[in-house]
Short mmCIF file of C-alpha atoms in Angstrom, two decimals:
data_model
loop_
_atom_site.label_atom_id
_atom_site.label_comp_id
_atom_site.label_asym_id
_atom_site.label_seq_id
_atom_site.Cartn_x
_atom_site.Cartn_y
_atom_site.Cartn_z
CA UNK A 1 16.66 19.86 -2.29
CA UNK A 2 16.25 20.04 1.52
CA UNK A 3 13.13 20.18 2.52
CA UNK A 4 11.63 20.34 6.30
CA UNK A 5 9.22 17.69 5.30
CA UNK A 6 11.62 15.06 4.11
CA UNK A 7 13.50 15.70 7.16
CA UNK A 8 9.90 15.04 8.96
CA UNK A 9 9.16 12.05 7.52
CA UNK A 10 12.56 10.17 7.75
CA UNK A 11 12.74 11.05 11.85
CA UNK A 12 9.52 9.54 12.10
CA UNK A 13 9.54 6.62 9.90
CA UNK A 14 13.56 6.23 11.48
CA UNK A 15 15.29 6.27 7.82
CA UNK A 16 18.03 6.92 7.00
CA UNK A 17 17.70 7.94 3.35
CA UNK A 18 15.75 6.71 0.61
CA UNK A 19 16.99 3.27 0.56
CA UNK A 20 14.16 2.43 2.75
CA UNK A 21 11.49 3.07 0.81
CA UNK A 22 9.35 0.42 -0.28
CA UNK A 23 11.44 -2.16 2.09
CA UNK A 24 8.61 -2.72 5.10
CA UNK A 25 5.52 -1.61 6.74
CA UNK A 26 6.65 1.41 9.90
CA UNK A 27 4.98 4.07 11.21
CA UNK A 28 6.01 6.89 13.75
CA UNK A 29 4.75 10.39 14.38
CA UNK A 30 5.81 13.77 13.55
CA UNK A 31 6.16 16.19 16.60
CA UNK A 32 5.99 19.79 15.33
CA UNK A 33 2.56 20.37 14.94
CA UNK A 34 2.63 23.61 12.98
CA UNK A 35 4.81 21.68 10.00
CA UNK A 36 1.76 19.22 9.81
CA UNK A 37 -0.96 21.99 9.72
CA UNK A 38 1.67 24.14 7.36
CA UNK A 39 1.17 20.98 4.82
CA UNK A 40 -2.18 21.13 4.14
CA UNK A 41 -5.97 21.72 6.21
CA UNK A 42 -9.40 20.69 5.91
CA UNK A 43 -10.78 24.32 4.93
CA UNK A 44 -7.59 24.85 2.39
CA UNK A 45 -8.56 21.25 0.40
CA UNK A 46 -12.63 22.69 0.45
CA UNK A 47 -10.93 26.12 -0.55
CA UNK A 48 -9.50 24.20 -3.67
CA UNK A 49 -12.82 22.37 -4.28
CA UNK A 50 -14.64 25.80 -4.58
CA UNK A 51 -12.35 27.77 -6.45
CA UNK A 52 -11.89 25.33 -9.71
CA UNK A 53 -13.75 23.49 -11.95
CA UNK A 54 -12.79 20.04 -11.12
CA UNK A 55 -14.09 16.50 -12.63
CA UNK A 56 -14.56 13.31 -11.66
CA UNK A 57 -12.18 10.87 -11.02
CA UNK A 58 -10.18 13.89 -9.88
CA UNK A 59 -12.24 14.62 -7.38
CA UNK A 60 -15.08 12.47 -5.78
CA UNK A 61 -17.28 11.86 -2.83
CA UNK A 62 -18.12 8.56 -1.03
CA UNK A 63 -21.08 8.29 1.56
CA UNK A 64 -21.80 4.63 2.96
CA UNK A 65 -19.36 2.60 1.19
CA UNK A 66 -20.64 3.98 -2.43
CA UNK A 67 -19.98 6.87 -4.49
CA UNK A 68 -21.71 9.95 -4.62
CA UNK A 69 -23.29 10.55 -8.01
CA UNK A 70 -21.52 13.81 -9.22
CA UNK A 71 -25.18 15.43 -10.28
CA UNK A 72 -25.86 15.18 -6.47
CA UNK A 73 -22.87 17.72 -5.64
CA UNK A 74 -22.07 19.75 -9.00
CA UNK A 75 -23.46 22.45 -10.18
CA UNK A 76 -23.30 24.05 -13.95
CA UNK A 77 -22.26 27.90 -13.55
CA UNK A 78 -23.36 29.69 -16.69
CA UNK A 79 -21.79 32.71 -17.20
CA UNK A 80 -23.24 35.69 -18.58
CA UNK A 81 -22.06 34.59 -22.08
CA UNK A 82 -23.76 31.49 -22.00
CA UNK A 83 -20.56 29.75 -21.00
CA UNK A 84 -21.64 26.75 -18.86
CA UNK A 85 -18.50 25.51 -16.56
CA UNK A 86 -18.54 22.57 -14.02
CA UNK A 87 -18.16 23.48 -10.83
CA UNK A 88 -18.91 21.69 -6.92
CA UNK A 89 -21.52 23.23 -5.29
CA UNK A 90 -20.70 23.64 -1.83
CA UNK A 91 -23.89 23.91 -0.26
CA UNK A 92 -24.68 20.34 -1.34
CA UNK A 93 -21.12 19.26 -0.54
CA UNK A 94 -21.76 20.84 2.77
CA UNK A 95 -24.59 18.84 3.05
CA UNK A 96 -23.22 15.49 2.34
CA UNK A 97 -19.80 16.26 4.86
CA UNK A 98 -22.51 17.15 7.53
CA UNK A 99 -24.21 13.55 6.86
CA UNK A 100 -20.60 12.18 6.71
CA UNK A 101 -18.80 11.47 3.46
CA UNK A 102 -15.49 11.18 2.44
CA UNK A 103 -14.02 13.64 -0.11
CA UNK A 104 -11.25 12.65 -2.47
CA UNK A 105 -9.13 15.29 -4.43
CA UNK A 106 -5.85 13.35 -7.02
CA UNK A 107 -3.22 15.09 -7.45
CA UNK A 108 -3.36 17.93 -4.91
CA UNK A 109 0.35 19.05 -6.41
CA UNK A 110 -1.59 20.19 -9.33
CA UNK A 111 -3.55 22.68 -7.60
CA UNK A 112 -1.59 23.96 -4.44
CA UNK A 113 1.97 25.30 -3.77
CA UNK A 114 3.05 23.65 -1.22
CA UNK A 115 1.92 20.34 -2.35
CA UNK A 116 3.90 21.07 -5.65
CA UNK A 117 7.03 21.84 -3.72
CA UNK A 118 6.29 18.95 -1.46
CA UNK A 119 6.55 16.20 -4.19
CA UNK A 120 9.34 17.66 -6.04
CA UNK A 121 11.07 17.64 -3.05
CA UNK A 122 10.46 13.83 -2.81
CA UNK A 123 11.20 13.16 -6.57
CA UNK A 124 14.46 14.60 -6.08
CA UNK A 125 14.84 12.89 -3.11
CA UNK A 126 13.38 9.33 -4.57
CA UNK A 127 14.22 9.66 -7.96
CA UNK A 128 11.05 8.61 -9.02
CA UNK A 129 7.22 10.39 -9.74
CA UNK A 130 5.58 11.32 -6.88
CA UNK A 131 1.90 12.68 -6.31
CA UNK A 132 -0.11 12.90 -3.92
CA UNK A 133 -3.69 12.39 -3.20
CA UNK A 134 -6.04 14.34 -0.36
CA UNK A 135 -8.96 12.07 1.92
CA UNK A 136 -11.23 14.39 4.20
CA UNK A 137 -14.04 11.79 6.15
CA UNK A 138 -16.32 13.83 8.26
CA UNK A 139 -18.24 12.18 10.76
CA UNK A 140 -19.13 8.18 10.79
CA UNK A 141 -17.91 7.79 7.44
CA UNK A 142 -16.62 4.38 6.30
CA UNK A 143 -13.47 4.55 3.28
CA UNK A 144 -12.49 2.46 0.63
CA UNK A 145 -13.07 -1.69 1.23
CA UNK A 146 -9.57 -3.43 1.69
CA UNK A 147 -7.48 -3.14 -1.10
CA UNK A 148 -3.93 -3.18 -2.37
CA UNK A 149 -1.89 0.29 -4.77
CA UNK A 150 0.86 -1.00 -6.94
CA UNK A 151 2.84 1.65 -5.73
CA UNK A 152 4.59 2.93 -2.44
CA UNK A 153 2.80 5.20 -0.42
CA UNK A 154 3.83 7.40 2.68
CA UNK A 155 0.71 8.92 4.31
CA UNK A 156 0.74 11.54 7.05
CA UNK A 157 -2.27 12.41 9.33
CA UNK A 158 -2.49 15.94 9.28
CA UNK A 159 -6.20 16.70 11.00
CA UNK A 160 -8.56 14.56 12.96
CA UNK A 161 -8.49 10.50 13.22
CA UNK A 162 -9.04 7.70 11.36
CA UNK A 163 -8.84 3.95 12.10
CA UNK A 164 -6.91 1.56 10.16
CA UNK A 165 -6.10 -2.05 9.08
CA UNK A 166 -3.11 -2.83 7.55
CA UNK A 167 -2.11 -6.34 6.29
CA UNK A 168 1.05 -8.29 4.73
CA UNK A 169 0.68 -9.09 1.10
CA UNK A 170 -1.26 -11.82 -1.17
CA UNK A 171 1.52 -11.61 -3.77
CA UNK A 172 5.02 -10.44 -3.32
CA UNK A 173 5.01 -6.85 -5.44
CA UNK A 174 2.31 -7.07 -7.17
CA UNK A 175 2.05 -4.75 -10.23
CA UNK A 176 -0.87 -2.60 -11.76
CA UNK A 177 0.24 -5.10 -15.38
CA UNK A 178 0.66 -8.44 -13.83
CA UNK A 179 -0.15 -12.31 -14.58
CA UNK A 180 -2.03 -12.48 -10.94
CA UNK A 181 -5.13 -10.52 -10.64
CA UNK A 182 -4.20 -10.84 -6.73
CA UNK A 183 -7.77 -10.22 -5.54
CA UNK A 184 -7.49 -12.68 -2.31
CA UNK A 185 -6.94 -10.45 1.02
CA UNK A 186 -4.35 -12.09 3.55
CA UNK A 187 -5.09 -12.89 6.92
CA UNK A 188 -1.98 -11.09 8.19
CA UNK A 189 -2.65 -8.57 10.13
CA UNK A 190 0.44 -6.23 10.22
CA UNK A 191 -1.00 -3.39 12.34
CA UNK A 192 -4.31 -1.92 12.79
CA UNK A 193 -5.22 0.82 15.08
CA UNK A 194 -6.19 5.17 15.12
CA UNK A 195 -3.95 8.04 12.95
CA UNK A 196 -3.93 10.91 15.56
CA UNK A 197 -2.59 14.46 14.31
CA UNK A 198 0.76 13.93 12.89
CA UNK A 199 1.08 10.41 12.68
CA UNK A 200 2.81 9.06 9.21
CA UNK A 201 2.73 5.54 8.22
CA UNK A 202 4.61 3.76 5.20
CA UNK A 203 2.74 1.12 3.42
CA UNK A 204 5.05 -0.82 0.58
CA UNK A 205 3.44 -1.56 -2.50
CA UNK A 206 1.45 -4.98 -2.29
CA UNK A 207 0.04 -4.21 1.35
CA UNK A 208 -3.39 -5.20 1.66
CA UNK A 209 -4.61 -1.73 4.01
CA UNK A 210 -8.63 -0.04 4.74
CA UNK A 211 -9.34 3.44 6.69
CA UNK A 212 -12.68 4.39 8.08
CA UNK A 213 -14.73 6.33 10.92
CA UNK A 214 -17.40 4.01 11.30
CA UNK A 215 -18.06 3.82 14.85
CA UNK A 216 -15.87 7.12 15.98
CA UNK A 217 -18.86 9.73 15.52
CA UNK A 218 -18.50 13.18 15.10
CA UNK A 219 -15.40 14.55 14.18
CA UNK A 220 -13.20 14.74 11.16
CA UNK A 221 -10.06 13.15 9.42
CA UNK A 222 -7.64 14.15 6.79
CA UNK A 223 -4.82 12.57 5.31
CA UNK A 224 -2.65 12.91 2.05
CA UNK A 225 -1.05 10.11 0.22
CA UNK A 226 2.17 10.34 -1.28
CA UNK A 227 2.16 7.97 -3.62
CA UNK A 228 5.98 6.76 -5.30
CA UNK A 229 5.94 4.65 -8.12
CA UNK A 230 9.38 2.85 -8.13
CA UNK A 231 10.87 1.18 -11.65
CA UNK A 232 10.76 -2.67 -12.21
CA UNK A 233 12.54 -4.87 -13.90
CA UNK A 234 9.53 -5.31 -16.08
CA UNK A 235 9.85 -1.46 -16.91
CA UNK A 236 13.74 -1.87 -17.74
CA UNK A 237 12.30 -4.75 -20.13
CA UNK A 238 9.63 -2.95 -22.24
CA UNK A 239 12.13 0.35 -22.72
CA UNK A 240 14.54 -2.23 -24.13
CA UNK A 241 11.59 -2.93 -26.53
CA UNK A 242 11.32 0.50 -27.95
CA UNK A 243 14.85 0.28 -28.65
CA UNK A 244 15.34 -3.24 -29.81
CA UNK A 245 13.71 -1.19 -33.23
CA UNK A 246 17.04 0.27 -33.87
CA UNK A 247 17.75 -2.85 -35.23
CA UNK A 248 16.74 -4.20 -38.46
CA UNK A 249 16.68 -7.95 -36.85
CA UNK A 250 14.09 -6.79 -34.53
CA UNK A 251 11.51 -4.95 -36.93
CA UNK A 252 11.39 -8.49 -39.68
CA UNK A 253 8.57 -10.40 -39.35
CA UNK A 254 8.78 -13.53 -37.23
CA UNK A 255 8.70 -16.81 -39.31
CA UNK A 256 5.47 -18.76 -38.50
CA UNK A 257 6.11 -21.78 -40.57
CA UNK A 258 10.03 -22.35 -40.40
CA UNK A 259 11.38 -20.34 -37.47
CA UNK A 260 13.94 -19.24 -39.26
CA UNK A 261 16.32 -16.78 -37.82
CA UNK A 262 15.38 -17.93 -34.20
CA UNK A 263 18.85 -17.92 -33.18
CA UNK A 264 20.22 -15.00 -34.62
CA UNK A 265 17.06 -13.08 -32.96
CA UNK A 266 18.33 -14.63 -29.39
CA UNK A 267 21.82 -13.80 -29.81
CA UNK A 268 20.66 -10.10 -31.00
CA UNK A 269 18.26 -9.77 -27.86
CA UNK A 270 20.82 -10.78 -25.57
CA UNK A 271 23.55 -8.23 -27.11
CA UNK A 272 20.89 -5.40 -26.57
CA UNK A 273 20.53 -6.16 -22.63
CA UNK A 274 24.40 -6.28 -22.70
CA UNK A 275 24.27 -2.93 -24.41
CA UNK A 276 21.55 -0.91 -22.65
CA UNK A 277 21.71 -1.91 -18.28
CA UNK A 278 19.04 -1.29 -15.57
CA UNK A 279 21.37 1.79 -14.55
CA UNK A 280 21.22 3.10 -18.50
CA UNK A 281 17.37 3.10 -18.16
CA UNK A 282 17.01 5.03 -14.76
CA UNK A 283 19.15 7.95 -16.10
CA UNK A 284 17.22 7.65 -19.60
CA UNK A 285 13.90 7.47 -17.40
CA UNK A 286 14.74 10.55 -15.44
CA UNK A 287 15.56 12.36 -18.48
CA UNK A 288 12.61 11.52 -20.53
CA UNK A 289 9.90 13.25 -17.68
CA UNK A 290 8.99 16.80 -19.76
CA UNK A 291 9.58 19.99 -18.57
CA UNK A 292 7.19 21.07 -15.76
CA UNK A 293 4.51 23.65 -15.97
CA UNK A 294 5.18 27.08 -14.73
CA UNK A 295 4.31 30.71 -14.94
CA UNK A 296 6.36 32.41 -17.96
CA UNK A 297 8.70 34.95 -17.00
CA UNK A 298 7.34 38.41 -19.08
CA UNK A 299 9.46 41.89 -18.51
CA UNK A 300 6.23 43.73 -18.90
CA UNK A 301 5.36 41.84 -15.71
CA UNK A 302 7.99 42.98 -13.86
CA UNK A 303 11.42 42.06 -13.24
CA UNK A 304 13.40 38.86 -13.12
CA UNK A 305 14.11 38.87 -8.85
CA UNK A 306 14.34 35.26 -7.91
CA UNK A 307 13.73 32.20 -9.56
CA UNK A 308 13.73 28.60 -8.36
CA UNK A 309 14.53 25.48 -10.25
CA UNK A 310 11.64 23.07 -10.90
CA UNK A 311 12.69 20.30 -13.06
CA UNK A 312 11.40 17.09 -12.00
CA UNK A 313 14.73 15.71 -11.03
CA UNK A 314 17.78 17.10 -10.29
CA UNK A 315 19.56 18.70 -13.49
CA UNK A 316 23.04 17.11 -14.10
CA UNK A 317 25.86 20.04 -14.16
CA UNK A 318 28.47 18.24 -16.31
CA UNK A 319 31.82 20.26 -15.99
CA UNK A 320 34.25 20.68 -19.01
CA UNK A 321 38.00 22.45 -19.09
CA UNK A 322 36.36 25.09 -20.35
CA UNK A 323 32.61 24.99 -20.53
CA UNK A 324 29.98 23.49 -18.27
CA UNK A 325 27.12 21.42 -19.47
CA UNK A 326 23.27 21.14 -18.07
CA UNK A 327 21.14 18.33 -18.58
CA UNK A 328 17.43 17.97 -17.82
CA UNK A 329 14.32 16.23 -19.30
CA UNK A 330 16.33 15.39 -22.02
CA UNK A 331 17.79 19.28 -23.14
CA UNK A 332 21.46 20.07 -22.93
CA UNK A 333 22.19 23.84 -22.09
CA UNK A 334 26.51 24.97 -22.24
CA UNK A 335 27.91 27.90 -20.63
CA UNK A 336 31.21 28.96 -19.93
CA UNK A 337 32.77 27.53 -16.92
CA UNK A 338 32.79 30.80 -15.25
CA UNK A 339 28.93 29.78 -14.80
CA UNK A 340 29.63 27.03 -11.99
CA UNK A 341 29.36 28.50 -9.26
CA UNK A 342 26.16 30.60 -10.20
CA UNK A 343 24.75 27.13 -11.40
CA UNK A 344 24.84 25.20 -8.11
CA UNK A 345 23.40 27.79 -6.80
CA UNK A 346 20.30 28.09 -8.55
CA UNK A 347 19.56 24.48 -9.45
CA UNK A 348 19.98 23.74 -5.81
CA UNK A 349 15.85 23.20 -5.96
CA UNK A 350 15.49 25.92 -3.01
CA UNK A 351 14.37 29.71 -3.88
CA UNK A 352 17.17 32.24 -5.08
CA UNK A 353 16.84 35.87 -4.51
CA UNK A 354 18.98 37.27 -7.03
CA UNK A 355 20.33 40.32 -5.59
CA UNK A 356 21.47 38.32 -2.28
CA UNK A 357 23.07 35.46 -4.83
CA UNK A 358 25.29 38.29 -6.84
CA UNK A 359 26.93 38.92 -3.22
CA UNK A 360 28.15 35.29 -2.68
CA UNK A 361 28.69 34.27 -6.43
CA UNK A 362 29.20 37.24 -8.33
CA UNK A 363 26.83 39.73 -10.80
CA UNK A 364 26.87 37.19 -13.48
CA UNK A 365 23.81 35.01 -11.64
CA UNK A 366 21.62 37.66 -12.91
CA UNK A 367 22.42 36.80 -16.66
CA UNK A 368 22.48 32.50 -16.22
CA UNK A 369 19.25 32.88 -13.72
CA UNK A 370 17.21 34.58 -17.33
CA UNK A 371 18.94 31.81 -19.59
CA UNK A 372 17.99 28.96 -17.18
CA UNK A 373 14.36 30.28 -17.11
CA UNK A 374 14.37 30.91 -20.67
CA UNK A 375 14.72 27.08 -21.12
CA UNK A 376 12.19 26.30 -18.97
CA UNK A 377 14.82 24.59 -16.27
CA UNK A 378 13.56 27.40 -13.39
CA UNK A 379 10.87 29.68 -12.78
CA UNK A 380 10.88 32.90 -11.53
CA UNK A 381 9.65 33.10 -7.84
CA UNK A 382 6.08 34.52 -7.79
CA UNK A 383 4.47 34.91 -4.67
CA UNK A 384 2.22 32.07 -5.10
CA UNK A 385 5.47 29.83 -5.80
CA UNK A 386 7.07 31.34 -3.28
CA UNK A 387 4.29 30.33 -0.44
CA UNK A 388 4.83 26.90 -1.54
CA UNK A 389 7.93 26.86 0.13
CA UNK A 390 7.51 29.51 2.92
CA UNK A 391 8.73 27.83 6.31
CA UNK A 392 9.64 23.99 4.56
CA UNK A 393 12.46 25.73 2.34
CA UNK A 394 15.09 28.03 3.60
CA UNK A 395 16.78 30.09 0.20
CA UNK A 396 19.41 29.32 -1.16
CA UNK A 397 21.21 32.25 0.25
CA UNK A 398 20.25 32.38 4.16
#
């Protein structure tokens, strides 16, 4: 999927593709500012806040280096039922961002269009789970004390400015699971300076890094991290051990008091990383994500128009002499070969009008787009999809 934002970030960050993820510390700057206020603004993330009933660790508030007791800035709405529902209460979160706090929402993807769109653009461009957080810091707030994230992260300014300090690493990639609690800071200093409007910096997993707006006075900041977790070799290793119980060697008990079988329990483990490869897990991993969450397709609604594919990862179209296979999150679909064409065209990732699409690959488009919804591989194009990819995603068909 082609997506303005990818396109964005690599210019900036000077890539030239994914293989540079994860591979240094860079920074650059995007230069269209209406693509960096078309990504996400202060009043949309408060718009978010007011609108659902959210819960900590989701989403929190710092002041002064400490959180924010939730009972300081949530409310319980009773409705006329009786039903009591959590929700912020924006006259005391008003408060607190006029004192200066910092406001942290996970997983913005969850909530908002564009942010959906905007990580599965990256998943199908990394191969890997993306998310991505949202930081708003009003005033002289400080943020988080200098720490390390056991993944990748690519983090774009989009309002404001914030100061930062970013260092090398303690421990070359760390992980979240490790034999190193790593909890000694370097003295490295790898850059520090001010995020201005735009600006997008790549911190590799290990990277010791802080952010604040102590000392800047009034003003705001926000920023959203996309964080990428990439696969280990420690990951390869404990998916071999779920399947190492296909094998009757593997589920016996181990011999405390002879060690018996030692050798034959060698020789198996070493036929079963001969059998199953690094490459054998990252297809497995991509196909075990689950089908993503969308709005079912219902006639009553309305009909089928335009639909867009959101798997989490590109399906596989597997072509046959005469059939054509689709694979995604572990479900196979066939259809006749005659389906090709149609296929590409609406697992491409980017939104399909229908009646356009039957003019460049034929009438039959309408019939695969209802199958491919049907099992849950697109979803039809509402409006609120559709915004999500309103000026970052061109359809399919332009």
């Amino acid at each position: 999927m082609e997506h303005q934002l990818i396109n964005a970030i690599e210019t900036a960050l000077g890539w030239n593709g994914v293989d540079e993820l994860g591979k240094g510390f860079v920074r650059g700057s995007i230069d269209d500012p209406a693509l960096v206020s078309r990504i996400l603004t202060p009043n949309r993330l408060l718009d978010i806040a007011m609108r659902r009933s959210l819960n900590r660790p989701q989403f929190r508030c710092f002041q002064k280096g400490e959180e924010v007791h939730p009972a300081i800035y949530y409310t319980d709405t009773v409705s006329p039922r009786g039903q009591s529902i959590p929700m912020v209460n924006m006259r005391s979160l008003g408060r607190l961002l006029g004192e200066g706090a910092t406001l942290i929402l996970d997983q913005v993807n969850v909530f908002d269009p564009t942010m959906e769109v905007a990580c599965r653009a990256l998943q199908w461009w990394s191969h890997e789970r993306v998310q991505v957080n949202a930081y708003l810091t009003t005033n002289d707030a400080a943020g988080f004390p200098l720490h390390w994230d056991d993944h990748d992260v690519v983090i774009i300014q989009l309002a404001g400015e914030k100061e930062w300090e970013v260092r090398g690493t303690s421990r070359e990639v760390p992980m979240y699971r490790d034999s190193d609690p790593n909890n000694t800071p370097t003295e490295e200093i790898v850059w520090a300076g001010v995020m201005k409007t735009g600006d997008v910096m790549h911190i590799p997993r290990g990277h010791w890094h802080q952010a604040t707006r102590n000392g800047h006075g009034s003003g705001k900041s926000l920023h959203v991290t996309f964080g990428i977790t990439k696969r280990t070799g420690a990951s390869w290793l404990s998916w071999l051990g779920d399947w190492c119980r296909e094998h009757e060697i593997f589920r016996h008990d181990l011999d405390r008091a002879h060690g018996s079988g030692t050798q034959a329990l060698t020789e198996a483990a070493v036929r079963l990383i001969g059998e199953r490869s690094p490459a054998d897990f990252l297809a497995a991993y991509e196909q075990a994500t689950a089908l993503p969450r969308h709005v079912p397709f219902l006639d009553i609604l309305g009909p089928l128009d335009a639909v867009a594919c959101t798997t989490h990862f590109p399906p596989q179209i597997r072509e046959n002499a005469e059939t054509v296979d689709v694979v995604t999150s572990g479900k196979k679909i066939t259809l006749t070969a005659k389906a090709v064409p149609a296929l590409r065209l609406l697992l491409s990732g980017k939104p399909v009008p229908l009646d356009q699409a039957a003019t460049v690959v034929g009438a039959e488009v309408a019939e695969v787009a209802e199958i491919l919804v049907k099992e849950e591989m697109c979803a039809t194009l509402t409006p609120e999809l559709s915004s999500g990819y309103t000026g970052l995603v061109t359809n399919a068909v332009s």
